[in-house]
């Protein structure tokens, strides 16, 4: 889809997802779906809810993580509902997300294949969109860049073969094993959650491909940027698309406020297989089609520019919140303990 196709109506329908035509209005909350909030929810009440319901156990022992998640996921929605005068409770998925929510939930991301009832909001926006504004300061013309491909990132997503499809990031060792001077890939962080179920030998192989991180100005020196999803989307995809480099990536399997599935292969990016086996072949295609690559970068830049208009984003976020407040009523299930609001039984 061209940038012109990213109309406010198309984006609003996309963000509302399967709940744009509500089929039911009342949903029972058990405490396992997300965090129940109201426009009066504070950091302290958010933390109470985490402990009371058992939601997001992984951050309960870390005060800084609780504070950061409140700032990135909860506070923006509290402010949005407050500004809209919406009094009712709402569900927040306060993390990277691929869950198919059965109760309408406000989330940063959702899976393409099984989106459930997730309505998208621009959460954790600082991580995902701020660097787009930095690109002009550090970028260089396409022709002035190194004729090389680069990727840096952590072990995010699934790395255990017995737990379902592997993350594309799990295939980095095979790509690095080609030992090509024009392909510079490596891990910068090893997250325990992604490595559960990975045996010692496999972990050692991953560790062998650790490399120093590359800040944005250094990555922008490369003509080709590899973008790989992790727990959900690749956080750096937006600034990559905004640059004068060409993005190579597998087709999106998760989406956010950036409307990733509107991106078209060979229009906004060069597609590669999720197992990365065809990256060298695609790289050669790029070199043989430099004019087409520059057209791809221009289309990608236009796409991202259409997503960066502050007033349009504010209007769309308010529209999603208003739709949720109008159509969703949450009630307490018998086994639910939610301290943030008085849900009716």
CSV table of C-alpha atoms in Angstrom, one decimal, residues 62-225:
chain,number,residue,atom,x,y,z
A,62,UNK,CA,11.8,-5.8,39.8
A,63,UNK,CA,10.5,-2.3,40.9
A,64,UNK,CA,12.3,-0.6,37.9
A,65,UNK,CA,10.5,-3.0,35.5
A,66,UNK,CA,7.2,-2.2,37.0
A,67,UNK,CA,7.8,1.5,36.8
A,68,UNK,CA,9.0,1.3,33.2
A,69,UNK,CA,6.0,-0.8,32.1
A,70,UNK,CA,3.6,1.6,33.8
A,71,UNK,CA,5.3,4.5,32.0
A,72,UNK,CA,5.4,2.8,28.6
A,73,UNK,CA,2.1,0.9,28.5
A,74,UNK,CA,-0.4,2.0,31.2
A,75,UNK,CA,0.2,5.8,31.8
A,76,UNK,CA,-0.4,6.7,28.1
A,77,UNK,CA,-3.8,4.9,28.2
A,78,UNK,CA,-4.8,6.4,31.6
A,79,UNK,CA,-4.1,9.8,30.1
A,80,UNK,CA,-6.0,9.0,27.0
A,81,UNK,CA,-9.1,7.8,28.8
A,82,UNK,CA,-8.9,10.8,31.2
A,83,UNK,CA,-8.8,13.2,28.3
A,84,UNK,CA,-11.8,11.5,26.7
A,85,UNK,CA,-13.8,11.5,29.9
A,86,UNK,CA,-14.1,7.7,29.8
A,87,UNK,CA,-14.9,6.3,33.3
A,88,UNK,CA,-15.2,2.6,32.6
A,89,UNK,CA,-12.4,0.0,33.2
A,90,UNK,CA,-10.2,-1.2,30.3
A,91,UNK,CA,-7.8,-4.1,29.8
A,92,UNK,CA,-4.1,-3.5,29.0
A,93,UNK,CA,-1.6,-6.0,27.7
A,94,UNK,CA,1.5,-4.3,29.1
A,95,UNK,CA,4.2,-6.1,27.1
A,96,UNK,CA,5.2,-7.4,23.7
A,97,UNK,CA,2.2,-9.4,22.6
A,98,UNK,CA,1.2,-12.2,20.3
A,99,UNK,CA,-1.6,-13.5,22.5
A,100,UNK,CA,-5.0,-13.9,20.8
A,101,UNK,CA,-7.0,-12.0,23.5
A,102,UNK,CA,-10.5,-13.4,24.2
A,103,UNK,CA,-11.5,-10.2,26.0
A,104,UNK,CA,-11.1,-6.9,24.1
A,105,UNK,CA,-7.7,-5.6,25.2
A,106,UNK,CA,-5.6,-2.5,24.3
A,107,UNK,CA,-2.2,-3.6,23.2
A,108,UNK,CA,1.0,-2.5,21.5
A,109,UNK,CA,1.0,-5.5,19.2
A,110,UNK,CA,-0.9,-8.5,18.0
A,111,UNK,CA,-0.2,-11.6,15.8
A,112,UNK,CA,-1.3,-11.5,12.2
A,113,UNK,CA,-2.5,-15.1,12.0
A,114,UNK,CA,-4.4,-15.1,15.3
A,115,UNK,CA,-5.1,-11.5,16.3
A,116,UNK,CA,-7.9,-12.2,18.8
A,117,UNK,CA,-9.6,-9.1,20.2
A,118,UNK,CA,-6.6,-6.9,20.5
A,119,UNK,CA,-7.1,-3.2,19.7
A,120,UNK,CA,-3.8,-1.4,18.9
A,121,UNK,CA,-2.5,1.7,20.6
A,122,UNK,CA,0.8,3.5,20.1
A,123,UNK,CA,2.3,2.1,23.3
A,124,UNK,CA,6.1,2.0,24.1
A,125,UNK,CA,6.3,4.7,21.4
A,126,UNK,CA,9.6,6.1,22.5
A,127,UNK,CA,11.4,2.8,21.8
A,128,UNK,CA,9.6,2.2,18.5
A,129,UNK,CA,9.4,5.7,16.9
A,130,UNK,CA,11.8,8.1,18.5
A,131,UNK,CA,14.8,7.1,16.3
A,132,UNK,CA,12.9,7.9,13.1
A,133,UNK,CA,13.5,11.5,14.0
A,134,UNK,CA,17.2,10.9,14.4
A,135,UNK,CA,17.8,9.4,11.0
A,136,UNK,CA,18.2,12.7,9.0
A,137,UNK,CA,21.0,13.7,11.3
A,138,UNK,CA,23.1,10.6,10.7
A,139,UNK,CA,22.0,9.2,7.3
A,140,UNK,CA,23.9,9.5,4.1
A,141,UNK,CA,22.9,9.1,0.4
A,142,UNK,CA,22.2,5.5,-0.8
A,143,UNK,CA,25.2,5.7,-3.2
A,144,UNK,CA,27.6,6.8,-0.4
A,145,UNK,CA,26.9,3.8,1.8
A,146,UNK,CA,28.9,0.7,2.2
A,147,UNK,CA,27.8,-2.1,-0.1
A,148,UNK,CA,27.1,-4.4,2.9
A,149,UNK,CA,24.3,-5.8,5.0
A,150,UNK,CA,24.1,-5.5,8.8
A,151,UNK,CA,22.0,-6.8,11.7
A,152,UNK,CA,22.4,-6.5,15.4
A,153,UNK,CA,19.9,-7.6,18.0
A,154,UNK,CA,19.1,-9.8,21.0
A,155,UNK,CA,17.9,-13.3,21.3
A,156,UNK,CA,14.1,-12.5,21.3
A,157,UNK,CA,11.4,-14.8,20.2
A,158,UNK,CA,11.5,-18.6,20.3
A,159,UNK,CA,14.9,-20.4,20.1
A,160,UNK,CA,13.7,-23.8,21.3
A,161,UNK,CA,12.8,-26.2,18.5
A,162,UNK,CA,10.3,-28.2,20.6
A,163,UNK,CA,8.3,-25.0,21.4
A,164,UNK,CA,7.1,-24.2,17.9
A,165,UNK,CA,8.4,-22.2,14.9
A,166,UNK,CA,11.8,-20.7,15.5
A,167,UNK,CA,12.3,-17.0,15.6
A,168,UNK,CA,14.2,-15.8,12.5
A,169,UNK,CA,16.8,-14.5,14.9
A,170,UNK,CA,17.6,-18.2,15.8
A,171,UNK,CA,18.9,-18.5,12.2
A,172,UNK,CA,21.6,-15.9,12.6
A,173,UNK,CA,24.4,-18.5,13.2
A,174,UNK,CA,23.7,-20.1,9.8
A,175,UNK,CA,23.9,-16.8,8.1
A,176,UNK,CA,27.1,-15.8,10.0
A,177,UNK,CA,28.6,-19.2,9.1
A,178,UNK,CA,28.8,-18.1,5.5
A,179,UNK,CA,31.7,-15.9,6.6
A,180,UNK,CA,31.0,-13.3,4.0
A,181,UNK,CA,32.7,-10.0,4.4
A,182,UNK,CA,29.6,-8.2,3.1
A,183,UNK,CA,27.2,-9.7,5.7
A,184,UNK,CA,27.8,-8.4,9.2
A,185,UNK,CA,25.4,-10.0,11.7
A,186,UNK,CA,25.6,-10.8,15.4
A,187,UNK,CA,23.8,-10.9,18.8
A,188,UNK,CA,24.3,-8.1,21.3
A,189,UNK,CA,22.2,-9.5,24.2
A,190,UNK,CA,21.1,-12.9,25.4
A,191,UNK,CA,17.7,-13.0,27.0
A,192,UNK,CA,17.0,-16.0,29.3
A,193,UNK,CA,13.3,-16.0,28.3
A,194,UNK,CA,14.2,-16.8,24.7
A,195,UNK,CA,16.7,-19.5,25.6
A,196,UNK,CA,14.5,-21.7,27.9
A,197,UNK,CA,14.7,-25.2,26.5
A,198,UNK,CA,17.9,-24.5,24.5
A,199,UNK,CA,20.6,-27.0,25.4
A,200,UNK,CA,24.2,-26.1,26.3
A,201,UNK,CA,25.7,-26.9,22.9
A,202,UNK,CA,23.1,-24.7,21.1
A,203,UNK,CA,23.7,-21.9,23.6
A,204,UNK,CA,27.4,-22.1,23.0
A,205,UNK,CA,26.8,-21.8,19.3
A,206,UNK,CA,24.7,-18.7,19.8
A,207,UNK,CA,27.4,-17.2,22.1
A,208,UNK,CA,29.9,-17.7,19.4
A,209,UNK,CA,28.1,-15.1,17.3
A,210,UNK,CA,28.1,-12.4,19.9
A,211,UNK,CA,29.2,-9.0,18.5
A,212,UNK,CA,29.5,-5.5,19.8
A,213,UNK,CA,26.5,-3.4,19.4
A,214,UNK,CA,26.2,-0.8,16.7
A,215,UNK,CA,24.6,2.6,17.4
A,216,UNK,CA,22.3,4.0,14.8
A,217,UNK,CA,24.9,6.2,12.9
A,218,UNK,CA,27.1,3.2,12.3
A,219,UNK,CA,24.2,1.0,11.1
A,220,UNK,CA,23.2,3.8,8.7
A,221,UNK,CA,26.6,3.5,7.0
A,222,UNK,CA,25.4,0.2,5.4
A,223,UNK,CA,23.3,0.1,2.3
A,224,UNK,CA,21.3,-3.0,3.3
A,225,UNK,CA,19.6,-3.4,6.7
